[in-house]
PDB file of C-alpha atoms in Angstrom:
ATOM      1  CA  MET A   1     127.016  61.816 112.986  1.00 95.00           C
ATOM      2  CA  ARG A   2     130.065  59.747 113.823  1.00 97.00           C
ATOM      3  CA  VAL A   3     128.981  56.214 114.663  1.00 98.00           C
ATOM      4  CA  PRO A   4     131.379  53.383 113.961  1.00 98.00           C
ATOM      5  CA  ILE A   5     129.618  50.496 112.193  1.00 98.00           C
ATOM      6  CA  LEU A   6     131.916  47.558 112.787  1.00 98.00           C
ATOM      7  CA  MET A   7     131.999  44.949 109.963  1.00 98.00           C
ATOM      8  CA  TYR A   8     132.782  41.320 110.894  1.00 98.00           C
ATOM      9  CA  HIS A   9     132.523  38.098 108.960  1.00 98.00           C
ATOM     10  CA  HIS A  10     133.658  34.929 110.691  1.00 98.00           C
ATOM     11  CA  ILE A  11     133.951  34.848 114.508  1.00 98.00           C
ATOM     12  CA  ASP A  12     136.091  31.718 114.510  1.00 98.00           C
ATOM     13  CA  THR A  13     139.620  30.424 114.466  1.00 97.00           C
ATOM     14  CA  PRO A  14     140.465  29.793 110.792  1.00 95.00           C
ATOM     15  CA  PRO A  15     141.204  26.183 109.786  1.00 94.00           C
ATOM     16  CA  PRO A  16     144.920  25.213 109.327  1.00 94.00           C
ATOM     17  CA  ASP A  17     144.493  25.165 105.534  1.00 94.00           C
ATOM     18  CA  ALA A  18     142.767  28.571 105.347  1.00 95.00           C
ATOM     19  CA  ASP A  19     143.827  30.901 102.561  1.00 96.00           C
ATOM     20  CA  ALA A  20     144.647  34.591 103.083  1.00 96.00           C
ATOM     21  CA  ILE A  21     141.112  35.753 102.456  1.00 96.00           C
ATOM     22  CA  ARG A  22     139.585  33.328 105.058  1.00 96.00           C
ATOM     23  CA  ARG A  23     142.256  34.358 107.604  1.00 96.00           C
ATOM     24  CA  ASP A  24     141.519  38.075 106.923  1.00 97.00           C
ATOM     25  CA  LEU A  25     137.803  37.532 107.458  1.00 97.00           C
ATOM     26  CA  SER A  26     138.208  35.479 110.649  1.00 98.00           C
ATOM     27  CA  VAL A  27     138.327  37.188 114.079  1.00 98.00           C
ATOM     28  CA  THR A  28     138.995  34.567 116.774  1.00 98.00           C
ATOM     29  CA  PRO A  29     136.481  34.307 119.599  1.00 98.00           C
ATOM     30  CA  GLN A  30     139.285  35.349 122.016  1.00 98.00           C
ATOM     31  CA  ASN A  31     140.012  38.536 120.072  1.00 98.00           C
ATOM     32  CA  PHE A  32     136.280  39.248 119.598  1.00 98.00           C
ATOM     33  CA  GLU A  33     135.735  38.983 123.371  1.00 98.00           C
ATOM     34  CA  ALA A  34     138.676  41.321 124.042  1.00 98.00           C
ATOM     35  CA  GLN A  35     137.134  43.823 121.680  1.00 98.00           C
ATOM     36  CA  LEU A  36     133.713  43.545 123.294  1.00 98.00           C
ATOM     37  CA  HIS A  37     135.369  43.954 126.761  1.00 98.00           C
ATOM     38  CA  TYR A  38     137.125  47.104 125.599  1.00 98.00           C
ATOM     39  CA  LEU A  39     133.890  48.566 124.186  1.00 98.00           C
ATOM     40  CA  LYS A  40     132.063  47.913 127.423  1.00 98.00           C
ATOM     41  CA  GLN A  41     134.803  49.389 129.548  1.00 98.00           C
ATOM     42  CA  ALA A  42     135.048  52.480 127.288  1.00 98.00           C
ATOM     43  CA  GLY A  43     131.327  53.153 127.658  1.00 98.00           C
ATOM     44  CA  TYR A  44     130.139  52.235 124.209  1.00 98.00           C
ATOM     45  CA  GLU A  45     126.502  51.188 123.828  1.00 98.00           C
ATOM     46  CA  SER A  46     125.253  49.160 120.881  1.00 98.00           C
ATOM     47  CA  VAL A  47     122.556  50.625 118.708  1.00 98.00           C
ATOM     48  CA  THR A  48     120.968  49.416 115.537  1.00 98.00           C
ATOM     49  CA  LEU A  49     121.019  50.781 112.042  1.00 98.00           C
ATOM     50  CA  ASN A  50     117.359  51.732 112.575  1.00 98.00           C
ATOM     51  CA  ASP A  51     118.471  53.854 115.482  1.00 98.00           C
ATOM     52  CA  LEU A  52     121.088  55.594 113.356  1.00 98.00           C
ATOM     53  CA  ALA A  53     118.532  56.313 110.581  1.00 98.00           C
ATOM     54  CA  LEU A  54     116.055  57.657 113.049  1.00 98.00           C
ATOM     55  CA  TYR A  55     118.704  59.965 114.522  1.00 98.00           C
ATOM     56  CA  LEU A  56     119.749  61.269 111.045  1.00 98.00           C
ATOM     57  CA  THR A  57     116.192  61.715 109.761  1.00 97.00           C
ATOM     58  CA  VAL A  58     114.061  62.784 112.760  1.00 97.00           C
ATOM     59  CA  GLY A  59     116.579  63.489 115.532  1.00 97.00           C
ATOM     60  CA  LYS A  60     115.774  60.557 117.738  1.00 97.00           C
ATOM     61  CA  PRO A  61     118.516  60.586 120.417  1.00 98.00           C
ATOM     62  CA  LEU A  62     121.441  58.244 120.510  1.00 98.00           C
ATOM     63  CA  PRO A  63     123.549  57.346 123.586  1.00 98.00           C
ATOM     64  CA  PRO A  64     126.767  59.310 124.166  1.00 97.00           C
ATOM     65  CA  ARG A  65     129.016  56.600 122.682  1.00 98.00           C
ATOM     66  CA  PRO A  66     126.989  54.589 120.144  1.00 98.00           C
ATOM     67  CA  ILE A  67     128.444  51.590 118.271  1.00 98.00           C
ATOM     68  CA  ILE A  68     126.874  49.301 115.649  1.00 98.00           C
ATOM     69  CA  LEU A  69     128.127  45.717 115.269  1.00 98.00           C
ATOM     70  CA  THR A  70     127.362  44.042 111.919  1.00 98.00           C
ATOM     71  CA  PHE A  71     128.255  40.525 110.704  1.00 98.00           C
ATOM     72  CA  ASP A  72     128.095  39.616 107.014  1.00 98.00           C
ATOM     73  CA  ASP A  73     127.045  36.377 105.360  1.00 98.00           C
ATOM     74  CA  GLY A  74     125.400  34.484 108.230  1.00 98.00           C
ATOM     75  CA  TYR A  75     128.011  31.890 108.985  1.00 98.00           C
ATOM     76  CA  ALA A  76     127.252  29.195 111.570  1.00 98.00           C
ATOM     77  CA  ASP A  77     129.964  30.570 113.915  1.00 98.00           C
ATOM     78  CA  ALA A  78     127.724  33.638 114.401  1.00 98.00           C
ATOM     79  CA  TYR A  79     125.521  31.355 116.527  1.00 98.00           C
ATOM     80  CA  HIS A  80     128.254  29.364 118.193  1.00 98.00           C
ATOM     81  CA  HIS A  81     130.632  32.207 118.962  1.00 98.00           C
ATOM     82  CA  ALA A  82     129.357  35.725 118.287  1.00 98.00           C
ATOM     83  CA  PHE A  83     125.899  35.263 119.741  1.00 98.00           C
ATOM     84  CA  PRO A  84     126.792  34.064 123.250  1.00 98.00           C
ATOM     85  CA  LEU A  85     129.498  36.724 123.591  1.00 98.00           C
ATOM     86  CA  LEU A  86     127.226  39.568 122.517  1.00 98.00           C
ATOM     87  CA  ARG A  87     124.658  38.430 125.023  1.00 98.00           C
ATOM     88  CA  SER A  88     127.279  38.126 127.739  1.00 98.00           C
ATOM     89  CA  TYR A  89     128.355  41.735 127.231  1.00 98.00           C
ATOM     90  CA  GLY A  90     124.905  43.189 126.611  1.00 98.00           C
ATOM     91  CA  PHE A  91     125.444  44.109 122.977  1.00 98.00           C
ATOM     92  CA  VAL A  92     123.094  43.799 120.006  1.00 98.00           C
ATOM     93  CA  GLY A  93     124.398  42.435 116.740  1.00 98.00           C
ATOM     94  CA  THR A  94     122.993  42.945 113.235  1.00 98.00           C
ATOM     95  CA  PHE A  95     123.501  39.887 111.000  1.00 98.00           C
ATOM     96  CA  PHE A  96     123.276  40.249 107.205  1.00 98.00           C
ATOM     97  CA  LEU A  97     122.139  36.930 105.746  1.00 98.00           C
ATOM     98  CA  ILE A  98     122.668  35.251 102.427  1.00 98.00           C
ATOM     99  CA  SER A  99     119.440  33.216 102.340  1.00 98.00           C
ATOM    100  CA  ALA A 100     120.253  30.461  99.737  1.00 98.00           C
ATOM    101  CA  PRO A 101     122.649  28.438 101.889  1.00 98.00           C
ATOM    102  CA  ILE A 102     120.264  28.610 104.811  1.00 98.00           C
ATOM    103  CA  ASP A 103     117.362  27.357 102.613  1.00 98.00           C
ATOM    104  CA  GLN A 104     119.626  24.491 101.415  1.00 98.00           C
ATOM    105  CA  GLY A 105     120.656  23.500 104.966  1.00 98.00           C
ATOM    106  CA  ASN A 106     124.294  24.265 104.453  1.00 98.00           C
ATOM    107  CA  PRO A 107     125.961  23.472 107.822  1.00 98.00           C
ATOM    108  CA  ASP A 108     128.545  26.226 107.344  1.00 97.00           C
ATOM    109  CA  PHE A 109     125.730  28.772 107.677  1.00 98.00           C
ATOM    110  CA  LEU A 110     123.031  29.561 110.207  1.00 98.00           C
ATOM    111  CA  SER A 111     119.762  27.608 110.212  1.00 98.00           C
ATOM    112  CA  TRP A 112     116.417  29.352 110.311  1.00 98.00           C
ATOM    113  CA  ASP A 113     115.824  27.873 113.768  1.00 98.00           C
ATOM    114  CA  GLN A 114     119.034  29.589 114.974  1.00 98.00           C
ATOM    115  CA  VAL A 115     117.884  32.782 113.338  1.00 98.00           C
ATOM    116  CA  TRP A 116     114.641  32.652 115.236  1.00 98.00           C
ATOM    117  CA  GLU A 117     116.426  31.907 118.532  1.00 98.00           C
ATOM    118  CA  MET A 118     118.885  34.741 118.111  1.00 98.00           C
ATOM    119  CA  HIS A 119     116.178  37.184 117.129  1.00 98.00           C
ATOM    120  CA  ALA A 120     114.081  36.184 120.162  1.00 98.00           C
ATOM    121  CA  ALA A 121     117.166  37.132 122.312  1.00 98.00           C
ATOM    122  CA  GLY A 122     117.380  40.574 120.690  1.00 98.00           C
ATOM    123  CA  MET A 123     119.632  40.156 117.699  1.00 98.00           C
ATOM    124  CA  ARG A 124     118.686  41.857 114.362  1.00 98.00           C
ATOM    125  CA  PHE A 125     118.644  40.315 110.886  1.00 98.00           C
ATOM    126  CA  GLU A 126     118.806  42.012 107.509  1.00 98.00           C
ATOM    127  CA  PRO A 127     119.325  40.697 103.897  1.00 98.00           C
ATOM    128  CA  HIS A 128     122.684  40.288 102.124  1.00 98.00           C
ATOM    129  CA  SER A 129     121.179  38.957  98.893  1.00 98.00           C
ATOM    130  CA  TYR A 130     119.957  35.432  97.926  1.00 98.00           C
ATOM    131  CA  ASP A 131     123.237  33.994  96.708  1.00 98.00           C
ATOM    132  CA  HIS A 132     125.810  36.871  96.840  1.00 98.00           C
ATOM    133  CA  PRO A 133     126.095  37.873  93.142  1.00 98.00           C
ATOM    134  CA  ASP A 134     127.512  41.124  91.729  1.00 98.00           C
ATOM    135  CA  LEU A 135     124.407  43.293  91.520  1.00 98.00           C
ATOM    136  CA  ARG A 136     125.805  45.891  89.111  1.00 98.00           C
ATOM    137  CA  ASN A 137     124.383  46.162  85.592  1.00 98.00           C
ATOM    138  CA  ARG A 138     121.565  43.646  86.278  1.00 98.00           C
ATOM    139  CA  GLY A 139     117.990  43.645  85.168  1.00 97.00           C
ATOM    140  CA  TYR A 140     115.055  44.683  87.277  1.00 97.00           C
ATOM    141  CA  GLN A 141     113.649  41.185  87.879  1.00 98.00           C
ATOM    142  CA  PHE A 142     117.088  39.874  88.927  1.00 98.00           C
ATOM    143  CA  LEU A 143     117.429  42.666  91.468  1.00 98.00           C
ATOM    144  CA  VAL A 144     113.902  42.239  92.805  1.00 98.00           C
ATOM    145  CA  PHE A 145     114.596  38.543  93.438  1.00 98.00           C
ATOM    146  CA  GLN A 146     118.049  39.131  95.084  1.00 98.00           C
ATOM    147  CA  ILE A 147     116.519  41.778  97.371  1.00 98.00           C
ATOM    148  CA  LEU A 148     113.054  40.430  98.130  1.00 98.00           C
ATOM    149  CA  ALA A 149     113.822  36.685  98.414  1.00 98.00           C
ATOM    150  CA  PRO A 150     116.061  37.097 101.518  1.00 98.00           C
ATOM    151  CA  LYS A 151     113.946  39.970 102.837  1.00 98.00           C
ATOM    152  CA  GLU A 152     110.736  37.912 102.856  1.00 98.00           C
ATOM    153  CA  ALA A 153     112.520  34.804 104.222  1.00 98.00           C
ATOM    154  CA  ILE A 154     113.902  36.858 107.196  1.00 98.00           C
ATOM    155  CA  GLU A 155     110.689  38.629 107.888  1.00 98.00           C
ATOM    156  CA  ALA A 156     108.802  35.342 107.926  1.00 97.00           C
ATOM    157  CA  ARG A 157     111.018  34.190 110.825  1.00 97.00           C
ATOM    158  CA  THR A 158     111.452  37.465 112.773  1.00 98.00           C
ATOM    159  CA  GLY A 159     108.098  39.162 112.216  1.00 97.00           C
ATOM    160  CA  GLU A 160     109.973  42.464 111.740  1.00 97.00           C
ATOM    161  CA  PRO A 161     110.405  44.480 108.523  1.00 98.00           C
ATOM    162  CA  CYS A 162     113.897  44.486 107.025  1.00 98.00           C
ATOM    163  CA  ARG A 163     115.099  48.033 106.543  1.00 98.00           C
ATOM    164  CA  PHE A 164     118.796  47.695 105.539  1.00 98.00           C
ATOM    165  CA  TYR A 165     120.702  45.821 102.909  1.00 98.00           C
ATOM    166  CA  ALA A 166     124.358  44.843 102.688  1.00 98.00           C
ATOM    167  CA  TYR A 167     125.560  44.982  99.067  1.00 98.00           C
ATOM    168  CA  PRO A 168     127.340  41.722  98.126  1.00 98.00           C
ATOM    169  CA  ALA A 169     131.053  42.493  98.137  1.00 96.00           C
ATOM    170  CA  GLY A 170     130.035  46.194  98.497  1.00 97.00           C
ATOM    171  CA  ARG A 171     129.073  46.330  94.849  1.00 97.00           C
ATOM    172  CA  TYR A 172     126.005  48.313  93.744  1.00 98.00           C
ATOM    173  CA  ASP A 173     124.739  50.862  91.214  1.00 98.00           C
ATOM    174  CA  GLN A 174     121.891  53.393  91.180  1.00 98.00           C
ATOM    175  CA  LYS A 175     119.462  50.767  89.957  1.00 98.00           C
ATOM    176  CA  VAL A 176     120.057  48.685  93.056  1.00 98.00           C
ATOM    177  CA  ILE A 177     119.356  51.715  95.251  1.00 98.00           C
ATOM    178  CA  ASP A 178     116.180  52.433  93.311  1.00 98.00           C
ATOM    179  CA  VAL A 179     114.850  48.895  93.887  1.00 98.00           C
ATOM    180  CA  LEU A 180     115.725  49.104  97.565  1.00 98.00           C
ATOM    181  CA  ARG A 181     113.831  52.323  97.930  1.00 98.00           C
ATOM    182  CA  SER A 182     110.851  50.839  96.108  1.00 98.00           C
ATOM    183  CA  ALA A 183     110.861  47.968  98.591  1.00 98.00           C
ATOM    184  CA  TYR A 184     110.727  50.361 101.561  1.00 97.00           C
ATOM    185  CA  PHE A 185     114.336  49.921 102.690  1.00 98.00           C
ATOM    186  CA  TRP A 186     115.841  52.734 104.679  1.00 98.00           C
ATOM    187  CA  GLY A 187     119.458  52.255 103.678  1.00 98.00           C
ATOM    188  CA  GLY A 188     122.373  50.052 102.645  1.00 98.00           C
ATOM    189  CA  VAL A 189     125.821  49.368 103.967  1.00 98.00           C
ATOM    190  CA  LEU A 190     129.119  49.241 102.055  1.00 98.00           C
ATOM    191  CA  THR A 191     132.506  47.633 102.582  1.00 97.00           C
ATOM    192  CA  GLU A 192     134.223  51.012 102.214  1.00 96.00           C
ATOM    193  CA  GLN A 193     135.868  52.319 105.419  1.00 97.00           C
ATOM    194  CA  GLY A 194     134.488  55.189 107.343  1.00 97.00           C
ATOM    195  CA  ALA A 195     132.484  56.120 110.455  1.00 98.00           C
ATOM    196  CA  THR A 196     130.797  59.501 109.782  1.00 97.00           C
ATOM    197  CA  HIS A 197     127.284  59.443 108.317  1.00 98.00           C
ATOM    198  CA  THR A 198     124.790  61.984 106.960  1.00 97.00           C
ATOM    199  CA  THR A 199     121.196  61.777 105.924  1.00 96.00           C
ATOM    200  CA  ALA A 200     122.270  61.803 102.297  1.00 96.00           C
ATOM    201  CA  ASP A 201     124.446  58.730 102.831  1.00 96.00           C
ATOM    202  CA  LEU A 202     121.847  56.311 104.160  1.00 98.00           C
ATOM    203  CA  PHE A 203     122.140  54.000 101.142  1.00 98.00           C
ATOM    204  CA  THR A 204     125.916  54.198 101.154  1.00 98.00           C
ATOM    205  CA  LEU A 205     126.824  53.810 104.853  1.00 98.00           C
ATOM    206  CA  ARG A 206     130.504  53.124 105.297  1.00 98.00           C
ATOM    207  CA  ARG A 207     131.776  50.688 107.880  1.00 98.00           C
ATOM    208  CA  VAL A 208     134.866  49.876 109.898  1.00 98.00           C
ATOM    209  CA  ARG A 209     136.293  46.523 108.827  1.00 98.00           C
ATOM    210  CA  VAL A 210     137.662  44.379 111.619  1.00 98.00           C
ATOM    211  CA  GLN A 211     140.307  42.033 110.280  1.00 97.00           C
ATOM    212  CA  GLY A 212     141.757  38.781 111.599  1.00 97.00           C
ATOM    213  CA  SER A 213     145.164  40.370 111.934  1.00 96.00           C
ATOM    214  CA  ASP A 214     143.899  43.193 114.128  1.00 97.00           C
ATOM    215  CA  ASP A 215     145.194  43.003 117.728  1.00 97.00           C
ATOM    216  CA  LEU A 216     143.411  45.043 120.370  1.00 98.00           C
ATOM    217  CA  GLU A 217     145.663  48.056 119.762  1.00 98.00           C
ATOM    218  CA  ALA A 218     144.905  48.029 116.086  1.00 98.00           C
ATOM    219  CA  PHE A 219     141.185  47.619 116.851  1.00 98.00           C
ATOM    220  CA  ILE A 220     141.211  50.694 119.162  1.00 98.00           C
ATOM    221  CA  ARG A 221     143.110  52.690 116.588  1.00 97.00           C
ATOM    222  CA  LYS A 222     140.562  51.949 113.873  1.00 97.00           C
ATOM    223  CA  LEU A 223     137.688  52.757 116.266  1.00 95.00           C
ATOM    224  CA  ASN A 224     139.130  56.212 116.908  1.00 93.00           C
ATOM    225  CA  LEU A 225     140.145  57.228 113.406  1.00 94.00           C
ATOM    226  CA  ASP A 226     138.512  60.432 112.284  1.00 91.00           C
ATOM    227  CA  TRP A 227     136.945  59.180 109.013  1.00 92.00           C
TER     228      TRP A 227
END
């Protein structure tokens, strides 16, 4: 099934001293709103990763033009910019959280109160590790902590089971997938580009990266690529 899973990070104007990585990861609120406006006008309807998995596994129907909007890391601008725009256009966002900075009260990241408010308004939350390490070639206990610590923290606030995991920096190995399966996850998302998914790919779902340099024409072109 071809369902674009859009991948965002910051929805914010990068600071004047931002490096190339920060600029690349930052979609301005103005550009983000233009993208949402296009999606709405083009007839796209937002669905969740759960919806995609249920379509692939048991055939639960999807709308004619499904789209999934994901946001990595859990930055504070998700609450200040992404959240109100998603609500305004009637879209659901899935936010992958790194839980350590939230636990530590880092002002650059969401707070648990904001997570609760956003979830109550229909947004979805899933884990992106405890503190964003490379998970490859790690021991079992380390992986269990990096997967279950954020999972349990999110579930305590939302009351919903976490079913999907965003691998930090897209890095994973088979042991990571094995631990995710044992913790009753349904799948995982990558940073690799693509929009076509199969049942066999649920733990390696590819996404469409939206970059800070993308104007609306580039955004539409990525959305329509046959990949």
